[in-house]
Coordinates of C-alpha atoms in Angstrom, one line a residue:
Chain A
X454 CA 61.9 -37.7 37.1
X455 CA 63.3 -41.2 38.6
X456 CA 66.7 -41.7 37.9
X457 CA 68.1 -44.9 38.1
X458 CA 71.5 -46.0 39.3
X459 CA 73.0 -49.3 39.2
X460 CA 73.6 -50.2 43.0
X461 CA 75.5 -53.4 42.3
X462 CA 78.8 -52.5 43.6
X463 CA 81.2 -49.6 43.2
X464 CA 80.4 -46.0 43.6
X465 CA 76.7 -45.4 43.1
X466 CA 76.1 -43.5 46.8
X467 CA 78.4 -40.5 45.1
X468 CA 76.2 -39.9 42.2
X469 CA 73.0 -40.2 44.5
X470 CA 74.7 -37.0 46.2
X471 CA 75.3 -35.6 43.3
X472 CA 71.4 -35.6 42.0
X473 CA 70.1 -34.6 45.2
X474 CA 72.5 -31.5 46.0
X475 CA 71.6 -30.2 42.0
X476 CA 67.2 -31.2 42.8
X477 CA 66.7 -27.4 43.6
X478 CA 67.7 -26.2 40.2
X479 CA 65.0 -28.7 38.4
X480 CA 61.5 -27.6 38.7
X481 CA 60.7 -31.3 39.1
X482 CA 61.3 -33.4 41.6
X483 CA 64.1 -35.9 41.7
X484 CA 63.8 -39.8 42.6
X485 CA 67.0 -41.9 43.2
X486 CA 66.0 -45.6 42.1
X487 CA 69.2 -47.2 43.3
X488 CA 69.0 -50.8 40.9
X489 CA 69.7 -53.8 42.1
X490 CA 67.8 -56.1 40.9
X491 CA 65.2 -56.3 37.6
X492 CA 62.2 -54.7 38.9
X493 CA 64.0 -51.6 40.1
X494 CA 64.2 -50.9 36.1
X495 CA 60.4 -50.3 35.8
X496 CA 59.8 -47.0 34.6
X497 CA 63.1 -44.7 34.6
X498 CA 63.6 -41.9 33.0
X499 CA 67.4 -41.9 33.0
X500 CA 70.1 -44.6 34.0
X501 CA 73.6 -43.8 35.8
X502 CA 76.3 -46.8 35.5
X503 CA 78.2 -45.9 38.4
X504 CA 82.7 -46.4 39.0
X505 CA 83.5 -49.5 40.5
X506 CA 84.7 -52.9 38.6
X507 CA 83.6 -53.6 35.4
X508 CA 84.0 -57.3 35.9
X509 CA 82.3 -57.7 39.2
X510 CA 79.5 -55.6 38.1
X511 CA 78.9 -57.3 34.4
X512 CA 78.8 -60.2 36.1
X513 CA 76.0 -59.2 38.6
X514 CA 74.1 -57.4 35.8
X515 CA 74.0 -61.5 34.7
X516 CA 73.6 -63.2 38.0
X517 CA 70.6 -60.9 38.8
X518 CA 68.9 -60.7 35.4
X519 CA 69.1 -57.3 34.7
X520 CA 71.2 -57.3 31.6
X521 CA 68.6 -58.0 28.8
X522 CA 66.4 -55.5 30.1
X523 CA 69.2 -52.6 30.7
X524 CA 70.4 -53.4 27.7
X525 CA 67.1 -53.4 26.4
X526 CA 66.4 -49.9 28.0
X527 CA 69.9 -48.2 26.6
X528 CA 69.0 -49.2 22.9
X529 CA 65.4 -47.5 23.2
X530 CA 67.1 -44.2 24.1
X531 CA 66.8 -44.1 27.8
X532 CA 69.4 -41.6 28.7
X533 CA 72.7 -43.1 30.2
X534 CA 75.7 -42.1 32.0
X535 CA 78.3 -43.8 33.1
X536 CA 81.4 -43.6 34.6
X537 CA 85.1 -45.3 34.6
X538 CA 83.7 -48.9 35.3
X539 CA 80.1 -47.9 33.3
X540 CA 82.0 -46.9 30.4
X541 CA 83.6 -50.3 30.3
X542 CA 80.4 -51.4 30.7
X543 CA 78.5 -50.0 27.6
X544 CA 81.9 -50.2 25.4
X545 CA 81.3 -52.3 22.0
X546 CA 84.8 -53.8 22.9
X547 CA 87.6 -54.0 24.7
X548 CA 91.1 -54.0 23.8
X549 CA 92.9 -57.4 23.9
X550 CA 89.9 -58.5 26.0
X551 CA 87.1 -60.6 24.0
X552 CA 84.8 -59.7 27.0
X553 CA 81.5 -57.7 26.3
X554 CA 78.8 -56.4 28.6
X555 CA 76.0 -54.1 27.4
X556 CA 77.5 -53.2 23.9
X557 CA 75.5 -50.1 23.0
X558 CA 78.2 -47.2 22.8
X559 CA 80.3 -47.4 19.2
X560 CA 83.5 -47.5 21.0
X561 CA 86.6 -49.7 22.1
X562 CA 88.1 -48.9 25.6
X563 CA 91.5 -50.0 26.8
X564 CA 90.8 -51.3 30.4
X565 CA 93.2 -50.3 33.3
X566 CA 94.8 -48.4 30.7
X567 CA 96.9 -45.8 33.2
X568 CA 98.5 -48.6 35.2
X569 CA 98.0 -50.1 39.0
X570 CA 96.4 -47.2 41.7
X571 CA 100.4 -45.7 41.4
X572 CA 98.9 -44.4 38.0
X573 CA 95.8 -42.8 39.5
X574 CA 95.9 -38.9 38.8
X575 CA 93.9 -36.4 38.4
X576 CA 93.7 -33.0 36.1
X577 CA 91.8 -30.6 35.0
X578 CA 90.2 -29.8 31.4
X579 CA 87.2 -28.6 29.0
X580 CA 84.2 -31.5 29.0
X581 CA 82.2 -30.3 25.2
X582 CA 81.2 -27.0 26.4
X583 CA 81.7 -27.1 29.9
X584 CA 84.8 -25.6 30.7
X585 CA 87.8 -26.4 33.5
X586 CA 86.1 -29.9 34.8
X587 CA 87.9 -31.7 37.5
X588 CA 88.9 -35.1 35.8
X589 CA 89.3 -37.5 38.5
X590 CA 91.2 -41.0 37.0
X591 CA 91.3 -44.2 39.3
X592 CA 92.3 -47.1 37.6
X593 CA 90.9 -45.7 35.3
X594 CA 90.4 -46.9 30.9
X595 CA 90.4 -44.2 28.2
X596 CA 88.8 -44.7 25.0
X597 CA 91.2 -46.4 21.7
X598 CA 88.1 -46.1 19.1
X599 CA 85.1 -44.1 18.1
X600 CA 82.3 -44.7 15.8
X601 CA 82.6 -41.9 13.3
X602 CA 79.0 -40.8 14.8
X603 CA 80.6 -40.7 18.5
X604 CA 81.1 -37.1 19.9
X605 CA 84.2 -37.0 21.7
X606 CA 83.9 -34.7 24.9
X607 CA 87.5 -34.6 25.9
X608 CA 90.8 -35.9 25.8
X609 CA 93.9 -35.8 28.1
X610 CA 97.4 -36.1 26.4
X611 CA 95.6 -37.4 23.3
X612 CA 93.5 -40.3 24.6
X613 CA 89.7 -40.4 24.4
X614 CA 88.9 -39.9 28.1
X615 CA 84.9 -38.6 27.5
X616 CA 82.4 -39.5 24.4
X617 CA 78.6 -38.8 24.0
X618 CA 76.8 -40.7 21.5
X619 CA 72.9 -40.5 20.9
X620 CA 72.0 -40.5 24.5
X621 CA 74.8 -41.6 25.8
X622 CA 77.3 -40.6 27.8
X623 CA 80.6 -42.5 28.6
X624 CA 83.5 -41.0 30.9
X625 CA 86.6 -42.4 31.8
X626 CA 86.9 -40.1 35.0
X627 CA 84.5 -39.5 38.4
X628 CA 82.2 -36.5 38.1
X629 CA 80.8 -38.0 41.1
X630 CA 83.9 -37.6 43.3
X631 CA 84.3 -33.5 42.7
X632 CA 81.6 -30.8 44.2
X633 CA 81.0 -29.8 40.9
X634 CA 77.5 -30.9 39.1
X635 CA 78.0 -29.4 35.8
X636 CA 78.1 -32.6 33.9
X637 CA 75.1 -34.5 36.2
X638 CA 73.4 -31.1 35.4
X639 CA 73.9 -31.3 32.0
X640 CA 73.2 -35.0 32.1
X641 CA 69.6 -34.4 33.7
X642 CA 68.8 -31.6 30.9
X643 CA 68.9 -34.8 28.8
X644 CA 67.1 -37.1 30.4
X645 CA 64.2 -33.7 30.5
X646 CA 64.4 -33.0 26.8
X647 CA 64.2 -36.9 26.2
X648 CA 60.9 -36.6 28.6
X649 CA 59.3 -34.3 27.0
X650 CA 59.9 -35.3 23.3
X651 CA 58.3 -38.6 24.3
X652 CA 55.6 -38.0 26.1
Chain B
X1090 CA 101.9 -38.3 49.9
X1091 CA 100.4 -34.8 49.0
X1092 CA 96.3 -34.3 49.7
X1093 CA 95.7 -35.2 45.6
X1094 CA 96.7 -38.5 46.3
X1095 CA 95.1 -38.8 49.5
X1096 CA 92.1 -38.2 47.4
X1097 CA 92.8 -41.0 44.9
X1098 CA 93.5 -43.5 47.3
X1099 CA 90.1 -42.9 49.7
X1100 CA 88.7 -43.0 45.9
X1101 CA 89.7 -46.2 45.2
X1102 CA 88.3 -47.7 48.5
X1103 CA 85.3 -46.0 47.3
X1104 CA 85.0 -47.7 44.0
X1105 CA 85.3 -50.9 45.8
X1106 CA 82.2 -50.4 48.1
X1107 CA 79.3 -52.7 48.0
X1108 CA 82.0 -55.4 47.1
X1109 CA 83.8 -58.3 48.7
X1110 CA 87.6 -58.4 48.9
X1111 CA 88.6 -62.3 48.9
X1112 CA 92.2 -63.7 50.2
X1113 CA 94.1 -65.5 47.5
X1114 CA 97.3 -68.1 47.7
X1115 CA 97.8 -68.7 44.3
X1116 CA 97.3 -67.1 40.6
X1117 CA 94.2 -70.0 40.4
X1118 CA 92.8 -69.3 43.6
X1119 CA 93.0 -65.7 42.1
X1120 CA 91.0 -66.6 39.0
X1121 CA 88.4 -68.0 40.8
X1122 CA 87.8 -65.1 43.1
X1123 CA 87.7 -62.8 40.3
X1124 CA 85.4 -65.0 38.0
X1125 CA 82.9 -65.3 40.9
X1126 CA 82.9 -61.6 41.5
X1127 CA 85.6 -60.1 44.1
X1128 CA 86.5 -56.6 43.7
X1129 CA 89.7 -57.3 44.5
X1130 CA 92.1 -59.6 46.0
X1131 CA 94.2 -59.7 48.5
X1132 CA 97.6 -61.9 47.8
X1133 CA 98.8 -63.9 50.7
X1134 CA 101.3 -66.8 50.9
X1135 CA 99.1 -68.3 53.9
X1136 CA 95.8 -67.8 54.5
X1137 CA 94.5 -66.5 58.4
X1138 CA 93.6 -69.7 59.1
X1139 CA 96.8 -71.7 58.0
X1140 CA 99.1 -69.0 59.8
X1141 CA 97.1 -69.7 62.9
X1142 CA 97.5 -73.3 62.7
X1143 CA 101.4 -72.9 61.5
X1144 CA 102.0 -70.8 64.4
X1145 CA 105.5 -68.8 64.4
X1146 CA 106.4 -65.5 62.8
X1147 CA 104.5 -64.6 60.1
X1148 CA 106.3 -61.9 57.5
X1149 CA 104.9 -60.4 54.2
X1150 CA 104.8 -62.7 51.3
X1151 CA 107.4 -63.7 48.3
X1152 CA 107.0 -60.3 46.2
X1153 CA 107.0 -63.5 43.7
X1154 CA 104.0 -64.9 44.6
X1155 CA 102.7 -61.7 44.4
X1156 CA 103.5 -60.7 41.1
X1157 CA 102.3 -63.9 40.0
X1158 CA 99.0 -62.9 41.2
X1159 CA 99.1 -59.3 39.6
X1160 CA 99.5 -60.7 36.4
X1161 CA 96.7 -63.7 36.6
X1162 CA 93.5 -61.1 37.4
X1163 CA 92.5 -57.4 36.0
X1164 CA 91.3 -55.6 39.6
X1165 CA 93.2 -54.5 42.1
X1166 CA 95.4 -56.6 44.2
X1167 CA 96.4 -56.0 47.5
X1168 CA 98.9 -57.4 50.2
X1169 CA 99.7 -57.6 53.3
X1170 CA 102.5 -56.1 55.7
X1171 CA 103.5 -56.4 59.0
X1172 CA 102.5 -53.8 61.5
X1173 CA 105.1 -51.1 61.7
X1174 CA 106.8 -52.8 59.4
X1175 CA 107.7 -49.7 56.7
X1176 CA 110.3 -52.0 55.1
X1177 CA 107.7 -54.2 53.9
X1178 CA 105.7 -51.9 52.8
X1179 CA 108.3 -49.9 50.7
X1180 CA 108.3 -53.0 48.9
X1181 CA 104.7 -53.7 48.3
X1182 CA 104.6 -50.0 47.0
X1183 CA 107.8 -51.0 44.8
X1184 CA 106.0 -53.8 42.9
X1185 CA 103.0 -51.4 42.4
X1186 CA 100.6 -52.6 45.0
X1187 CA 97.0 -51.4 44.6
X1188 CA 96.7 -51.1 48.1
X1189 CA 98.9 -52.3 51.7
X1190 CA 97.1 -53.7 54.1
X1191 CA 98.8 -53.1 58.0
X1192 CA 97.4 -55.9 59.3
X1193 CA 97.4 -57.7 62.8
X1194 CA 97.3 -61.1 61.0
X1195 CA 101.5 -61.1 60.5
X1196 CA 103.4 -61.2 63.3
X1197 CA 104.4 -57.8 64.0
X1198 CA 107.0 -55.8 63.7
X1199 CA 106.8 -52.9 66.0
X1200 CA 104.8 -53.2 69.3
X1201 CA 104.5 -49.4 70.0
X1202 CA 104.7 -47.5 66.3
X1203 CA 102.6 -48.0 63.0
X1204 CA 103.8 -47.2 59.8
X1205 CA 103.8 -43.4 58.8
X1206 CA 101.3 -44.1 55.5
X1207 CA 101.6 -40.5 55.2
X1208 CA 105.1 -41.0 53.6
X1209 CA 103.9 -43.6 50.8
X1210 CA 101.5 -43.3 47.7
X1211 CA 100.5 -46.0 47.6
X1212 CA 97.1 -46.6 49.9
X1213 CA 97.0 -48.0 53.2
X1214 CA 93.8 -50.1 54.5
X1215 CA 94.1 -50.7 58.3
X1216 CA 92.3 -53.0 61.0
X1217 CA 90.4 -51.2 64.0
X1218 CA 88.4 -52.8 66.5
X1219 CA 86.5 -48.9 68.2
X1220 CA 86.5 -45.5 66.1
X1221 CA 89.7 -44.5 68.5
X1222 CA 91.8 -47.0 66.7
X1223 CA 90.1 -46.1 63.1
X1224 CA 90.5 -42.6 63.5
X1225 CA 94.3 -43.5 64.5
X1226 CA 95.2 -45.0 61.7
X1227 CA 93.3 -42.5 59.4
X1228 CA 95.2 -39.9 61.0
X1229 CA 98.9 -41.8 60.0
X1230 CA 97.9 -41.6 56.7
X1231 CA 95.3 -44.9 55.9
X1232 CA 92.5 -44.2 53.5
X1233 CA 90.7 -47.4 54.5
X1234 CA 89.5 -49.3 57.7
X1235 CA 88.0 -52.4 58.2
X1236 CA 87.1 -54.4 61.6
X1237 CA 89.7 -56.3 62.8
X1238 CA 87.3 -59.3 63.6
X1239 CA 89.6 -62.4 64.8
X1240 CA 90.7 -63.7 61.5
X1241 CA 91.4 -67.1 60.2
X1242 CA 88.3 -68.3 62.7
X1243 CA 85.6 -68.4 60.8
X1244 CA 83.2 -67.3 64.0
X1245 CA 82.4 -63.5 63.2
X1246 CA 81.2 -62.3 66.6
X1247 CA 84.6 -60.0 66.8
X1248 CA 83.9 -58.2 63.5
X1249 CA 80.0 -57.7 65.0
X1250 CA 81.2 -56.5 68.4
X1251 CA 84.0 -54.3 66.4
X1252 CA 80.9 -52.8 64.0
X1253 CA 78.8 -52.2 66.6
X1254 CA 81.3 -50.6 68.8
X1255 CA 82.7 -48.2 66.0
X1256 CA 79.1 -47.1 65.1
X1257 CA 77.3 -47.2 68.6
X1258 CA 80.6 -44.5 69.4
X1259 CA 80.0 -42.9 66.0
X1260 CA 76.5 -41.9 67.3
X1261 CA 77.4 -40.9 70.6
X1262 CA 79.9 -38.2 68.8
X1263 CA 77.4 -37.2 66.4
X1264 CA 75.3 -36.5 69.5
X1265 CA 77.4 -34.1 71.0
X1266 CA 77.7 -30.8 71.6
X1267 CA 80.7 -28.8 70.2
X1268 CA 82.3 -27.8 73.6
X1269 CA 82.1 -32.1 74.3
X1270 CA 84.2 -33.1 71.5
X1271 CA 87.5 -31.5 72.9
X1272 CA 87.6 -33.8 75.7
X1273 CA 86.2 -36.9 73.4
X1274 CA 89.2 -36.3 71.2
X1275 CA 91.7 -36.5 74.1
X1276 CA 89.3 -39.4 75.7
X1277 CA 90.2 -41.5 72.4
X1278 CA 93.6 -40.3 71.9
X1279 CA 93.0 -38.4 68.1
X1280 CA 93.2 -35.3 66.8
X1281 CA 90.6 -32.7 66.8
X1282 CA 89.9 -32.1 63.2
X1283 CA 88.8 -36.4 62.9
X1284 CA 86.4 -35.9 65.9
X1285 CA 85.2 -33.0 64.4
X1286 CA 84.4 -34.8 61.2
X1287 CA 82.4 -37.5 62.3
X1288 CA 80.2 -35.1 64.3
X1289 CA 79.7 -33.7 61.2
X1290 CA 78.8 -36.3 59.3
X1291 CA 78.0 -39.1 61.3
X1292 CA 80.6 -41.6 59.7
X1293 CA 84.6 -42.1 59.4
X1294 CA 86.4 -39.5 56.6
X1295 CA 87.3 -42.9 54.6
X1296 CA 85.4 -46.4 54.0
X1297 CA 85.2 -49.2 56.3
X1298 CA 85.2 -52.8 55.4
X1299 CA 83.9 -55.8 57.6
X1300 CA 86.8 -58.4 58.2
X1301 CA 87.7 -60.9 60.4
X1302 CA 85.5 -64.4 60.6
X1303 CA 83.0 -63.9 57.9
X1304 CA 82.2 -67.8 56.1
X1305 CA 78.5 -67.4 55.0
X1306 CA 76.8 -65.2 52.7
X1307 CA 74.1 -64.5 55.9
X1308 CA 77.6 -63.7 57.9
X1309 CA 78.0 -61.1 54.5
X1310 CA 74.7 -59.4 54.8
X1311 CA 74.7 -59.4 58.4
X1312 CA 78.0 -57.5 58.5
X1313 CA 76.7 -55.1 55.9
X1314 CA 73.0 -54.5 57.6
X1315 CA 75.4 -53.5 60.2
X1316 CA 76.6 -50.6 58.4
X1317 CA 80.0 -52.1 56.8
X1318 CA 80.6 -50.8 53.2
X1319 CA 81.4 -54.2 51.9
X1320 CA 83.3 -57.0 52.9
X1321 CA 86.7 -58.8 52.9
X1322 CA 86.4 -62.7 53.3
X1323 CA 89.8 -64.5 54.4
X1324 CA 90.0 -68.4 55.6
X1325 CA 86.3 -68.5 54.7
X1326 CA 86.1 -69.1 50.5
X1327 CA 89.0 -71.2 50.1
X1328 CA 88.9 -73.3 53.6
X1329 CA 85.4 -74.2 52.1
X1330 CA 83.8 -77.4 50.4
X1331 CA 83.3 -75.8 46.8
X1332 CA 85.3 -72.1 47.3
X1333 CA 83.8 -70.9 43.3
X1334 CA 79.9 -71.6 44.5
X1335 CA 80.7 -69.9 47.9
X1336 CA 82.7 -66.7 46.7
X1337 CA 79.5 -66.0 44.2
X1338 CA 76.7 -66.8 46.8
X1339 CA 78.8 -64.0 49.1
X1340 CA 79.3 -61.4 46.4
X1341 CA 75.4 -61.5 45.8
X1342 CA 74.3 -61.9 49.3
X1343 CA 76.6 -58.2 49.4
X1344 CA 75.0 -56.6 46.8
X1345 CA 71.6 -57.4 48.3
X1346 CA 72.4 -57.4 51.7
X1347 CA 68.6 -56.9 52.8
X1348 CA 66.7 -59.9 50.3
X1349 CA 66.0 -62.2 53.0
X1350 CA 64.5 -64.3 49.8
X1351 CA 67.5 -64.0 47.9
X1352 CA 70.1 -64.9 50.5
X1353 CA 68.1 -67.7 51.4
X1354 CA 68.3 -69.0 47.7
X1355 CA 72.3 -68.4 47.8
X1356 CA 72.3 -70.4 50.8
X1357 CA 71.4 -73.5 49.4
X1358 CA 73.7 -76.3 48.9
X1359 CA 76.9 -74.4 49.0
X1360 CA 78.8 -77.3 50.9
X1361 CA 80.7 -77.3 53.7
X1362 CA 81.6 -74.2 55.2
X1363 CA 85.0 -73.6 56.9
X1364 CA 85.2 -75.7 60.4
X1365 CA 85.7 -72.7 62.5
X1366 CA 87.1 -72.3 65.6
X1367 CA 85.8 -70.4 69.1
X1368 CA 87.3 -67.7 70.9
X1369 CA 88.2 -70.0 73.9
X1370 CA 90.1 -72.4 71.7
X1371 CA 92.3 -70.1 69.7
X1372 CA 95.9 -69.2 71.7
X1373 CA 97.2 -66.2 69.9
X1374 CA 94.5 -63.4 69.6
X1375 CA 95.2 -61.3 66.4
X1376 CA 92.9 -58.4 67.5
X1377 CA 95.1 -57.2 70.3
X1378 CA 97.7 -56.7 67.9
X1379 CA 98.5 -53.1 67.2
X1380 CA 96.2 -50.4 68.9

């Protein structure tokens, strides 16, 4: 399966680690698309929207053209996940912001919503049925809102930090910054079932 | 600063790879680097350049100014203090700094000791100009590096000869045999455990920037086919003809550091670049400071 991840700016090397440490446990073989520019989109079968900032990376999903066809791409059902700046990314809206990027995940997100870097933490909790995941927050949003249709993952201290919706996946924290691949795992046993129901 | 927070501040450097860090004066200039696509900012009263031509001691900036700046953008800001100067720095950290950068371009403070950044939470980015001094730094406690380059002359050969220095001695390490790395370690004056690492994995344990001289988006990508993980841009935006056009053209050429076609595009009427001046004209040279 090629797996896309959007190599704009920000953190997209540590989930390109992340796929190729897990590639032994999938029968098929793994490709690491990294996207920078439109053509790169052609033919993925899943899209990672990597940490890094939201406002730098919006704007390059414009200045290169990829936006309409990402976009495009996450509507049809292409399995996405995205991380801390991603989640910002695919958020319907943002608190106290009237900034919008890709728009396709039901929920509002409060930017920068733990502080400056002094608020950067990191604990340790149940991600929907993975259990004792390694939440790492940088700068990091958490989720105000959900579509009553939104699935929330998790929450620390009663703020939305992790949703799925359809195929979807938005987290406030870094998956990519821990050794542990449970959640790319259970991201890439998506992007197979999505495979095979449409092929 | 315990190892969890070590972690969070090497992770913040990571989320700003692939980016370009652009020097600020005011809360507009600060806008502008933000709309056109800078990962972060770094708040100064002066720019390089100006502090060069103003000569004298230069000291951290009005926490003021600073402030001023926090509140006008949404990404990270960063400032700068003077080396060894932990007063300075117990200040930034005060007014919730993203990140300190130690840097050669203030007069410093201390001609024999750097700051202990193992004492602070907040992050530390430092300048090196070989992987002795990087892995120096990293070992007080700094969980960035970028080249030291000659700032505020908008002529990059310095950040070039410090890239290729740091990586040409990166692969000598990675080279070695096990029993060699003793004496390397005492050769460049670090501990063990850092020599250790980058035989291991071929790189430093935290990110490295390009600084120092970079003015063109071609002076971006160059620094970046050169292995830096993305770039910070001083004198060079806002010393230019039209800083908005040239801060975008830069963050592009960044992201796609190896499209010759695209970089070409971006250089197209982007106005006058910064003057520049050469090695041989400048007096004080800002690399030599702190080793």
């Amino acid at each position: 399966m090629r797996i896309g991840i959007l190599a704009v700016q920000g953190a997209f090397i540590e989930h390109e680690k992340q796929l190729v440490s897990i590639a032994d446990h999938f029968n098929e073989q793994i490709e690491c698309i990294e996207i920078r520019k439109k053509s790169d989109l052609e033919n993925l079968d899943g899209i990672i929207l990597p940490g890094g900032e939201s406002t730098v990376q919006g704007k390059l999903l414009r200045d290169l053209e990829i936006f309409d066809t990402l976009q495009a791409m996450i509507l049809q059902g292409v399995p996405t996940l995205a991380t801390c700046a991603g989640l910002i990314l695919l958020a319907q809206s943002l608190e106290n912001d009237s900034t919008m990027h890709l728009a396709t995940l039901p929920v509002t997100v409060q930017r920068n919503a733990y502080g400056r870097q002094l608020g950067s933490f990191s604990v340790s909790s149940n991600v929907g049925e993975i259990e004792n995941f390694p939440l790492i927050f940088i700068r990091a949003p958490y989720i105000t809102e959900v579509s009553a249709d939104t699935k929330i993952l998790v929450a620390v201290d009663q703020h939305i930090v992790g949703v799925e919706y359809k195929n979807q996946i938005g987290l406030a924290f870094h998956p990519e910054m821990t050794d542990d691949t449970r959640i790319h795992k259970y991201f890439l046993q998506k992007v197979k079932a999505y495979n095979s129901a449409t092929v | 600063m315990n190892q969890t927070q070590y972690e969070l501040n090497k992770g913040l450097a990571q989320m700003l790879k692939g980016g370009v860090i652009m020097d600020v004066t005011t809360p507009e200039q600060a806008k502008i680097a933000e709309a056109a696509g800078a990962c972060a900012v770094m708040a100064l009263e002066r720019i390089p350049a100006d502090i060069r031509a103003a000569g004298g001691v230069s000291r951290m900036s009005d926490p003021k100014m600073i402030k001023g700046i926090q509140e006008a953008v949404s990404i990270p800001v960063m400032a700068k203090c003077r080396i060894g100067h932990f007063v300075e720095a117990q200040i930034l950290e005060a007014i919730e700094i993203d990140y300190i950068d130690e840097s050669e371009v203030l007069s410093p403070a201390d001609d024999i000791y750097h700051i202990d950044k193992t004492e602070f939470k907040v992050p530390f980015v430092c300048g090196a100009r070989d992987l002795g001094e990087a892995l120096r730094r990293i070992n007080e406690g700094a969980s960035m590096i970028r080249t030291k380059g000659e700032p505020g002359t908008g002529d990059v050969v310095q950040a070039v000869r410090h890239m290729r220095k740091m990586n040409s001695e990166i692969r000598k390490i990675t080279a070695m045999s096990k029993d060699e790395l003793y004496e390397e370690a005492k050769q460049l004056q670090v501990p063990f455990n850092l020599i250790q690492f980058v035989h291991e994995n071929g790189k430093l344990p935290v990110v490295n920037f390009a600084a120092g001289g970079v003015a063109t988006p071609a002076d971006a990508a160059l620094m970046m086919q050169l292995g830096a993980e993305g770039v910070f841009v001083g004198s060079g935006i806002f010393k230019s003809g039209d800083p908005a056009k040239r801060a975008a053209a830069i963050v592009q050429a960044v992201t796609n550091y190896k499209d010759a076609n695209l970089i070409a595009k971006l250089s197209e009427d982007l106005g006058e670049a910064m003057v520049g001046i050469n090695p041989s004209e400048i007096k004080i040279i800002m690399e030599e400071r702190g080793k």
